[in-house]
PDB file of C-alpha atoms in Angstrom:
ATOM      1  CA  MET A 288     -22.361 -11.498 -23.276  1.00 48.00           C
ATOM      2  CA  ASP A 289     -20.616  -8.218 -22.889  1.00 53.00           C
ATOM      3  CA  VAL A 290     -22.155  -6.308 -19.600  1.00 61.00           C
ATOM      4  CA  ASP A 291     -23.196  -2.345 -20.234  1.00 80.00           C
ATOM      5  CA  LEU A 292     -19.242  -0.961 -19.598  1.00 89.00           C
ATOM      6  CA  ASP A 293     -17.984   1.953 -20.852  1.00 92.00           C
ATOM      7  CA  LEU A 294     -14.446   1.690 -20.577  1.00 95.00           C
ATOM      8  CA  ASP A 295     -13.974   5.117 -21.158  1.00 95.00           C
ATOM      9  CA  ASP A 296     -15.912   6.179 -17.881  1.00 95.00           C
ATOM     10  CA  PRO A 297     -14.066   7.139 -14.885  1.00 94.00           C
ATOM     11  CA  LYS A 298     -16.494   5.432 -12.336  1.00 95.00           C
ATOM     12  CA  VAL A 299     -16.241   2.105 -14.221  1.00 95.00           C
ATOM     13  CA  LEU A 300     -13.347   0.143 -12.131  1.00 94.00           C
ATOM     14  CA  LEU A 301     -15.512   1.276  -8.512  1.00 95.00           C
ATOM     15  CA  ARG A 302     -18.828   0.070 -10.032  1.00 94.00           C
ATOM     16  CA  GLY A 303     -20.830  -1.956  -7.440  1.00 93.00           C
ATOM     17  CA  ASP A 304     -21.539  -4.664 -10.190  1.00 94.00           C
ATOM     18  CA  VAL A 305     -17.720  -4.811 -11.314  1.00 95.00           C
ATOM     19  CA  VAL A 306     -17.052  -4.463  -8.004  1.00 94.00           C
ATOM     20  CA  ALA A 307     -19.389  -7.228  -6.928  1.00 95.00           C
ATOM     21  CA  ASP A 308     -18.159  -9.163  -9.813  1.00 95.00           C
ATOM     22  CA  PRO A 309     -15.465  -8.034 -11.829  1.00 94.00           C
ATOM     23  CA  MET A 310     -15.183 -11.099 -14.103  1.00 94.00           C
ATOM     24  CA  PRO A 311     -17.286 -10.058 -17.106  1.00 94.00           C
ATOM     25  CA  PHE A 312     -15.236  -6.737 -16.629  1.00 95.00           C
ATOM     26  CA  TYR A 313     -11.976  -8.613 -17.322  1.00 94.00           C
ATOM     27  CA  LEU A 314     -13.582 -11.028 -20.012  1.00 94.00           C
ATOM     28  CA  ARG A 315     -14.034  -7.457 -21.406  1.00 94.00           C
ATOM     29  CA  LEU A 316     -10.768  -6.073 -21.181  1.00 95.00           C
ATOM     30  CA  ARG A 317      -8.689  -8.864 -22.798  1.00 95.00           C
ATOM     31  CA  ARG A 318     -11.024  -8.579 -25.835  1.00 94.00           C
ATOM     32  CA  ALA A 319     -11.629  -4.967 -26.631  1.00 94.00           C
ATOM     33  CA  ALA A 320      -9.003  -3.695 -24.479  1.00 96.00           C
ATOM     34  CA  PRO A 321      -5.874  -6.178 -23.198  1.00 96.00           C
ATOM     35  CA  VAL A 322      -3.668  -2.713 -21.917  1.00 97.00           C
ATOM     36  CA  TRP A 323      -6.231  -0.559 -20.636  1.00 97.00           C
ATOM     37  CA  GLN A 324      -5.333   2.909 -19.184  1.00 97.00           C
ATOM     38  CA  VAL A 325      -7.801   3.617 -15.986  1.00 95.00           C
ATOM     39  CA  PRO A 326      -9.498   6.677 -17.678  1.00 95.00           C
ATOM     40  CA  GLY A 327      -8.123   9.916 -15.704  1.00 92.00           C
ATOM     41  CA  GLN A 328      -5.062   8.015 -14.636  1.00 94.00           C
ATOM     42  CA  ASP A 329      -1.505   7.182 -15.785  1.00 92.00           C
ATOM     43  CA  THR A 330      -1.961   3.312 -14.408  1.00 93.00           C
ATOM     44  CA  PHE A 331      -2.445   0.692 -16.933  1.00 94.00           C
ATOM     45  CA  LEU A 332      -4.381  -2.550 -16.264  1.00 95.00           C
ATOM     46  CA  VAL A 333      -2.789  -5.631 -18.333  1.00 96.00           C
ATOM     47  CA  SER A 334      -5.577  -8.499 -18.495  1.00 94.00           C
ATOM     48  CA  ASP A 335      -4.165 -10.566 -21.305  1.00 95.00           C
ATOM     49  CA  PRO A 336      -2.007 -13.755 -19.846  1.00 94.00           C
ATOM     50  CA  GLY A 337       0.540 -13.238 -22.609  1.00 95.00           C
ATOM     51  CA  HIS A 338       0.804  -9.589 -22.263  1.00 95.00           C
ATOM     52  CA  VAL A 339       1.329  -9.861 -18.541  1.00 95.00           C
ATOM     53  CA  ARG A 340       4.348 -12.122 -19.219  1.00 95.00           C
ATOM     54  CA  GLU A 341       5.578  -9.935 -21.201  1.00 95.00           C
ATOM     55  CA  ALA A 342       5.566  -7.463 -18.766  1.00 93.00           C
ATOM     56  CA  VAL A 343       6.823  -9.167 -15.876  1.00 89.00           C
ATOM     57  CA  GLY A 344       9.912 -10.151 -18.189  1.00 91.00           C
ATOM     58  CA  ARG A 345      11.114  -6.701 -19.215  1.00 93.00           C
ATOM     59  CA  PRO A 346      11.994  -5.681 -15.490  1.00 90.00           C
ATOM     60  CA  ASP A 347      14.368  -2.815 -17.234  1.00 89.00           C
ATOM     61  CA  ASP A 348      11.377  -1.176 -18.875  1.00 93.00           C
ATOM     62  CA  LEU A 349       8.607  -1.991 -16.650  1.00 93.00           C
ATOM     63  CA  SER A 350       9.485  -2.144 -12.681  1.00 94.00           C
ATOM     64  CA  SER A 351       8.371  -4.147 -10.157  1.00 93.00           C
ATOM     65  CA  ASN A 352       8.640  -1.216  -8.039  1.00 94.00           C
ATOM     66  CA  LEU A 353       5.381  -0.667  -5.996  1.00 91.00           C
ATOM     67  CA  VAL A 354       5.133   3.350  -6.835  1.00 93.00           C
ATOM     68  CA  THR A 355       1.300   4.531  -7.178  1.00 93.00           C
ATOM     69  CA  LEU A 356      -1.834   2.855  -6.481  1.00 93.00           C
ATOM     70  CA  LEU A 357      -5.431   3.510  -6.642  1.00 94.00           C
ATOM     71  CA  ARG A 358      -7.916   4.531  -4.035  1.00 95.00           C
ATOM     72  CA  ASN A 359     -11.520   5.879  -4.270  1.00 96.00           C
ATOM     73  CA  ASP A 360     -11.883   9.202  -4.747  1.00 95.00           C
ATOM     74  CA  GLY A 361     -14.841   9.340  -2.619  1.00 93.00           C
ATOM     75  CA  ASP A 362     -16.964  10.038  -5.763  1.00 94.00           C
ATOM     76  CA  GLY A 363     -16.980   6.840  -7.151  1.00 92.00           C
ATOM     77  CA  GLY A 364     -14.133   7.289  -9.318  1.00 95.00           C
ATOM     78  CA  THR A 365     -10.537   6.729  -8.597  1.00 95.00           C
ATOM     79  CA  GLU A 366      -7.346   8.777  -7.569  1.00 95.00           C
ATOM     80  CA  PRO A 367      -3.280   7.791  -7.308  1.00 94.00           C
ATOM     81  CA  TYR A 368      -1.933   7.843  -3.667  1.00 92.00           C
ATOM     82  CA  GLY A 369       1.917   7.312  -3.604  1.00 91.00           C
ATOM     83  CA  LEU A 370       3.881   4.788  -1.752  1.00 88.00           C
ATOM     84  CA  LEU A 371       7.266   4.728  -2.334  1.00 90.00           C
ATOM     85  CA  PRO A 372       9.857   6.088  -4.782  1.00 94.00           C
ATOM     86  CA  TYR A 373      11.333   4.177  -7.820  1.00 94.00           C
ATOM     87  CA  GLY A 374      14.688   2.524  -6.620  1.00 92.00           C
ATOM     88  CA  ASP A 375      13.829   2.960  -2.735  1.00 92.00           C
ATOM     89  CA  PRO A 376      15.310   0.022  -0.837  1.00 90.00           C
ATOM     90  CA  MET A 377      11.894  -0.498   1.073  1.00 88.00           C
ATOM     91  CA  HIS A 378      11.420  -2.368  -2.162  1.00 91.00           C
ATOM     92  CA  VAL A 379      11.982  -5.913  -1.097  1.00 89.00           C
ATOM     93  CA  LEU A 380      11.269  -9.195  -2.877  1.00 87.00           C
ATOM     94  CA  ALA A 381       8.317  -9.420  -5.013  1.00 87.00           C
ATOM     95  CA  THR A 382       8.590  -5.424  -5.394  1.00 91.00           C
ATOM     96  CA  ALA A 383      12.457  -5.594  -5.867  1.00 93.00           C
ATOM     97  CA  ASP A 384      13.944  -5.494  -8.935  1.00 93.00           C
ATOM     98  CA  PRO A 385      17.304  -7.561 -10.340  1.00 92.00           C
ATOM     99  CA  PRO A 386      19.952  -7.504  -9.226  1.00 92.00           C
ATOM    100  CA  VAL A 387      18.187  -6.288  -5.551  1.00 91.00           C
ATOM    101  CA  HIS A 388      15.648  -8.885  -6.167  1.00 91.00           C
ATOM    102  CA  THR A 389      18.226 -12.003  -6.979  1.00 90.00           C
ATOM    103  CA  ARG A 390      20.254 -10.914  -4.175  1.00 88.00           C
ATOM    104  CA  HIS A 391      17.143 -11.317  -1.692  1.00 86.00           C
ATOM    105  CA  ARG A 392      15.840 -14.228  -3.207  1.00 88.00           C
ATOM    106  CA  ARG A 393      19.487 -15.674  -2.636  1.00 87.00           C
ATOM    107  CA  LEU A 394      19.907 -14.424   1.452  1.00 82.00           C
ATOM    108  CA  LEU A 395      16.432 -16.051   2.207  1.00 83.00           C
ATOM    109  CA  GLN A 396      16.450 -19.017  -0.074  1.00 85.00           C
ATOM    110  CA  GLN A 397      18.548 -21.648   2.321  1.00 81.00           C
ATOM    111  CA  HIS A 398      16.187 -21.023   5.170  1.00 80.00           C
ATOM    112  CA  LEU A 399      12.617 -21.469   3.452  1.00 84.00           C
ATOM    113  CA  SER A 400      14.519 -24.714   1.970  1.00 87.00           C
ATOM    114  CA  PRO A 401      11.828 -27.582   2.538  1.00 91.00           C
ATOM    115  CA  ALA A 402      14.451 -28.885   4.861  1.00 91.00           C
ATOM    116  CA  ALA A 403      14.283 -25.619   6.839  1.00 87.00           C
ATOM    117  CA  VAL A 404      10.620 -25.454   6.689  1.00 87.00           C
ATOM    118  CA  ALA A 405      10.724 -28.977   7.924  1.00 91.00           C
ATOM    119  CA  ALA A 406      12.584 -28.291  10.614  1.00 91.00           C
ATOM    120  CA  LEU A 407       9.519 -26.044  12.154  1.00 92.00           C
ATOM    121  CA  THR A 408       7.486 -28.953  12.129  1.00 94.00           C
ATOM    122  CA  PRO A 409       7.017 -29.248  15.800  1.00 95.00           C
ATOM    123  CA  ASP A 410       6.863 -25.874  16.412  1.00 95.00           C
ATOM    124  CA  ILE A 411       3.906 -25.629  13.394  1.00 95.00           C
ATOM    125  CA  GLU A 412       2.170 -29.171  15.265  1.00 96.00           C
ATOM    126  CA  ARG A 413       2.230 -27.469  19.083  1.00 96.00           C
ATOM    127  CA  ILE A 414       0.702 -23.951  17.720  1.00 96.00           C
ATOM    128  CA  VAL A 415      -2.028 -25.584  15.645  1.00 97.00           C
ATOM    129  CA  ASP A 416      -2.781 -27.559  18.793  1.00 96.00           C
ATOM    130  CA  GLU A 417      -3.007 -24.453  20.828  1.00 96.00           C
ATOM    131  CA  GLN A 418      -4.966 -22.781  18.517  1.00 94.00           C
ATOM    132  CA  LEU A 419      -7.819 -25.736  18.346  1.00 94.00           C
ATOM    133  CA  THR A 420      -7.893 -26.208  21.945  1.00 94.00           C
ATOM    134  CA  THR A 421      -8.597 -22.662  22.140  1.00 91.00           C
ATOM    135  CA  MET A 422     -11.031 -22.551  19.360  1.00 90.00           C
ATOM    136  CA  LEU A 423     -12.977 -25.306  20.704  1.00 88.00           C
ATOM    137  CA  GLY A 424     -13.385 -24.355  24.134  1.00 87.00           C
ATOM    138  CA  ALA A 425     -14.662 -21.037  22.957  1.00 84.00           C
ATOM    139  CA  GLY A 426     -17.726 -22.537  21.612  1.00 80.00           C
ATOM    140  CA  PRO A 427     -18.615 -20.765  18.173  1.00 85.00           C
ATOM    141  CA  VAL A 428     -16.105 -18.938  16.775  1.00 84.00           C
ATOM    142  CA  ASP A 429     -14.763 -17.369  13.513  1.00 90.00           C
ATOM    143  CA  ALA A 430     -12.605 -20.087  11.927  1.00 91.00           C
ATOM    144  CA  VAL A 431     -10.264 -17.358  10.210  1.00 92.00           C
ATOM    145  CA  ALA A 432      -9.616 -14.998  12.723  1.00 88.00           C
ATOM    146  CA  GLY A 433      -9.549 -17.730  15.630  1.00 89.00           C
ATOM    147  CA  PHE A 434      -7.484 -20.333  13.814  1.00 93.00           C
ATOM    148  CA  GLY A 435      -6.665 -19.793  10.014  1.00 94.00           C
ATOM    149  CA  ASP A 436      -5.463 -16.096  10.903  1.00 94.00           C
ATOM    150  CA  ALA A 437      -3.799 -17.169  14.174  1.00 94.00           C
ATOM    151  CA  VAL A 438      -1.647 -20.288  13.166  1.00 96.00           C
ATOM    152  CA  ALA A 439      -0.506 -18.408  10.004  1.00 96.00           C
ATOM    153  CA  THR A 440       0.454 -15.037  12.540  1.00 96.00           C
ATOM    154  CA  ARG A 441       2.179 -17.536  15.049  1.00 96.00           C
ATOM    155  CA  VAL A 442       4.215 -19.507  12.464  1.00 94.00           C
ATOM    156  CA  VAL A 443       5.670 -16.527  10.428  1.00 93.00           C
ATOM    157  CA  CYS A 444       6.738 -15.291  13.315  1.00 94.00           C
ATOM    158  CA  ARG A 445       8.350 -17.925  14.564  1.00 93.00           C
ATOM    159  CA  LEU A 446       9.824 -18.015  11.338  1.00 91.00           C
ATOM    160  CA  ILE A 447      11.040 -14.608  11.507  1.00 92.00           C
ATOM    161  CA  GLY A 448      11.990 -14.476  15.090  1.00 92.00           C
ATOM    162  CA  LEU A 449       9.720 -12.445  16.650  1.00 94.00           C
ATOM    163  CA  PRO A 450       8.489 -13.017  20.205  1.00 94.00           C
ATOM    164  CA  GLU A 451       5.166 -15.092  19.980  1.00 91.00           C
ATOM    165  CA  VAL A 452       3.466 -12.565  22.867  1.00 94.00           C
ATOM    166  CA  LEU A 453       3.665 -10.325  19.614  1.00 96.00           C
ATOM    167  CA  TRP A 454       1.536 -12.303  17.537  1.00 95.00           C
ATOM    168  CA  PRO A 455      -2.224 -10.755  18.350  1.00 95.00           C
ATOM    169  CA  ARG A 456      -0.606  -7.090  17.391  1.00 96.00           C
ATOM    170  CA  ILE A 457       1.210  -8.333  14.449  1.00 96.00           C
ATOM    171  CA  SER A 458      -1.808 -10.040  13.185  1.00 95.00           C
ATOM    172  CA  ASP A 459      -4.018  -6.847  13.565  1.00 96.00           C
ATOM    173  CA  LEU A 460      -1.605  -4.682  12.108  1.00 96.00           C
ATOM    174  CA  VAL A 461      -1.068  -7.030   9.040  1.00 95.00           C
ATOM    175  CA  LEU A 462      -4.349  -7.017   8.700  1.00 94.00           C
ATOM    176  CA  ARG A 463      -5.356  -3.563   8.398  1.00 95.00           C
ATOM    177  CA  THR A 464      -2.235  -2.539   6.010  1.00 94.00           C
ATOM    178  CA  GLY A 465      -4.201  -4.862   3.542  1.00 91.00           C
ATOM    179  CA  ALA A 466      -6.497  -1.264   2.923  1.00 92.00           C
ATOM    180  CA  LEU A 467      -3.320  -0.056   1.062  1.00 91.00           C
ATOM    181  CA  LEU A 468      -3.870  -2.583  -1.513  1.00 90.00           C
ATOM    182  CA  ASP A 469      -7.429  -3.145  -2.108  1.00 90.00           C
ATOM    183  CA  GLY A 470      -8.222  -0.624  -4.529  1.00 89.00           C
ATOM    184  CA  VAL A 471     -11.524   0.302  -3.143  1.00 93.00           C
ATOM    185  CA  THR A 472     -10.772   1.992   0.130  1.00 94.00           C
ATOM    186  CA  THR A 473     -10.971   5.342   0.255  1.00 94.00           C
ATOM    187  CA  ARG A 474      -8.103   8.041   1.616  1.00 94.00           C
ATOM    188  CA  ALA A 475      -9.203   8.005   5.331  1.00 95.00           C
ATOM    189  CA  GLY A 476      -8.603   4.299   5.255  1.00 94.00           C
ATOM    190  CA  THR A 477      -5.790   4.306   3.267  1.00 94.00           C
ATOM    191  CA  ASP A 478      -4.424   6.714   5.923  1.00 94.00           C
ATOM    192  CA  ALA A 479      -5.414   4.755   8.609  1.00 96.00           C
ATOM    193  CA  ALA A 480      -3.509   1.732   6.945  1.00 95.00           C
ATOM    194  CA  SER A 481      -0.133   3.632   6.159  1.00 94.00           C
ATOM    195  CA  VAL A 482      -0.252   4.169   9.923  1.00 96.00           C
ATOM    196  CA  ALA A 483      -0.371   0.613  10.959  1.00 96.00           C
ATOM    197  CA  ALA A 484       2.235  -0.051   8.378  1.00 93.00           C
ATOM    198  CA  LEU A 485       4.755   2.345   9.584  1.00 95.00           C
ATOM    199  CA  GLU A 486       3.386   0.873  12.882  1.00 97.00           C
ATOM    200  CA  LEU A 487       4.332  -3.046  11.891  1.00 95.00           C
ATOM    201  CA  ALA A 488       7.601  -1.517  10.376  1.00 93.00           C
ATOM    202  CA  SER A 489       8.547  -0.161  13.833  1.00 96.00           C
ATOM    203  CA  ILE A 490       7.762  -3.066  15.635  1.00 96.00           C
ATOM    204  CA  VAL A 491      10.368  -5.097  13.242  1.00 93.00           C
ATOM    205  CA  HIS A 492      13.023  -2.106  13.616  1.00 92.00           C
ATOM    206  CA  GLU A 493      13.051  -2.885  17.453  1.00 95.00           C
ATOM    207  CA  GLN A 494      13.041  -6.682  17.098  1.00 94.00           C
ATOM    208  CA  LEU A 495      15.895  -6.622  14.725  1.00 93.00           C
ATOM    209  CA  ASP A 496      17.840  -4.317  17.240  1.00 92.00           C
ATOM    210  CA  ARG A 497      17.082  -6.363  20.006  1.00 92.00           C
ATOM    211  CA  VAL A 498      18.149  -9.531  17.813  1.00 92.00           C
ATOM    212  CA  ARG A 499      21.424  -8.055  16.979  1.00 91.00           C
ATOM    213  CA  ALA A 500      22.490  -7.518  20.266  1.00 90.00           C
ATOM    214  CA  LEU A 501      22.284 -11.301  20.744  1.00 90.00           C
ATOM    215  CA  PRO A 502      25.521 -13.562  20.238  1.00 90.00           C
ATOM    216  CA  PRO A 503      24.959 -14.929  17.123  1.00 85.00           C
ATOM    217  CA  ASP A 504      24.201 -18.350  17.932  1.00 84.00           C
ATOM    218  CA  ASP A 505      21.192 -16.953  19.510  1.00 86.00           C
ATOM    219  CA  GLN A 506      19.488 -15.176  17.121  1.00 88.00           C
ATOM    220  CA  PRO A 507      16.308 -16.337  15.850  1.00 88.00           C
ATOM    221  CA  GLY A 508      14.834 -16.821  12.565  1.00 86.00           C
ATOM    222  CA  LEU A 509      14.769 -14.511   9.738  1.00 86.00           C
ATOM    223  CA  LEU A 510      16.080 -11.772  11.787  1.00 89.00           C
ATOM    224  CA  GLY A 511      19.238 -13.211  12.963  1.00 86.00           C
ATOM    225  CA  VAL A 512      20.032 -13.723   9.072  1.00 79.00           C
ATOM    226  CA  PHE A 513      19.276 -10.097   8.366  1.00 75.00           C
ATOM    227  CA  GLY A 514      21.395  -9.204  11.408  1.00 71.00           C
ATOM    228  CA  THR A 515      24.348 -10.653  10.418  1.00 66.00           C
ATOM    229  CA  ASP A 516      23.754  -9.388   6.862  1.00 63.00           C
ATOM    230  CA  VAL A 517      23.615  -5.670   8.255  1.00 60.00           C
ATOM    231  CA  ALA A 518      26.709  -6.423  10.299  1.00 60.00           C
ATOM    232  CA  ALA A 519      28.595  -7.619   7.082  1.00 59.00           C
ATOM    233  CA  GLY A 520      27.581  -4.534   5.152  1.00 55.00           C
TER     234      GLY A 520
END
């Protein structure tokens, strides 16, 4: 049964009941407006799976570059905010278009192969054991923050080649940047998330410079790969 949804209402996307349970809204869109223009915006929401597949298969017409997103305008509606210009080199992997996307994948593929990931098993087991020991010794804790987020961040730091001592800061910054993508945050929230994203980028750039100064055989993780690629032009 359709809920009472006015698809011409500029505030429908952030209505409380829609945010709490968006499935009825999505089902309505699939039936009535599979390609729906958000009222008052130059943003379109594609809800039909067939149309989604068509869209991602047409990179020459529909770029993966994350140029503009929506946020809460503070009055129940949405407003756009820009991220990066179209074609900016900061668009990488999931937000890059061919042939740049293809080059990024080839650069990383061998370092994310099953064999490469298997080589990380001893470090992953050590990290899991350490976090379990810390969590169990602390009494009642938040399992997501105390274990799930911690293990994931430490493993990714190991994979990238970031010093483990940085993981609490990295985890905090990554979580704070999530407000850029959630679509319900106000301008103050996205501004704060942008600051966190810039700080995160600054840390990675500093670490890349550090790794590039090391002998080639001592350059750790993906930063070593990037450093070699930068040196090669």
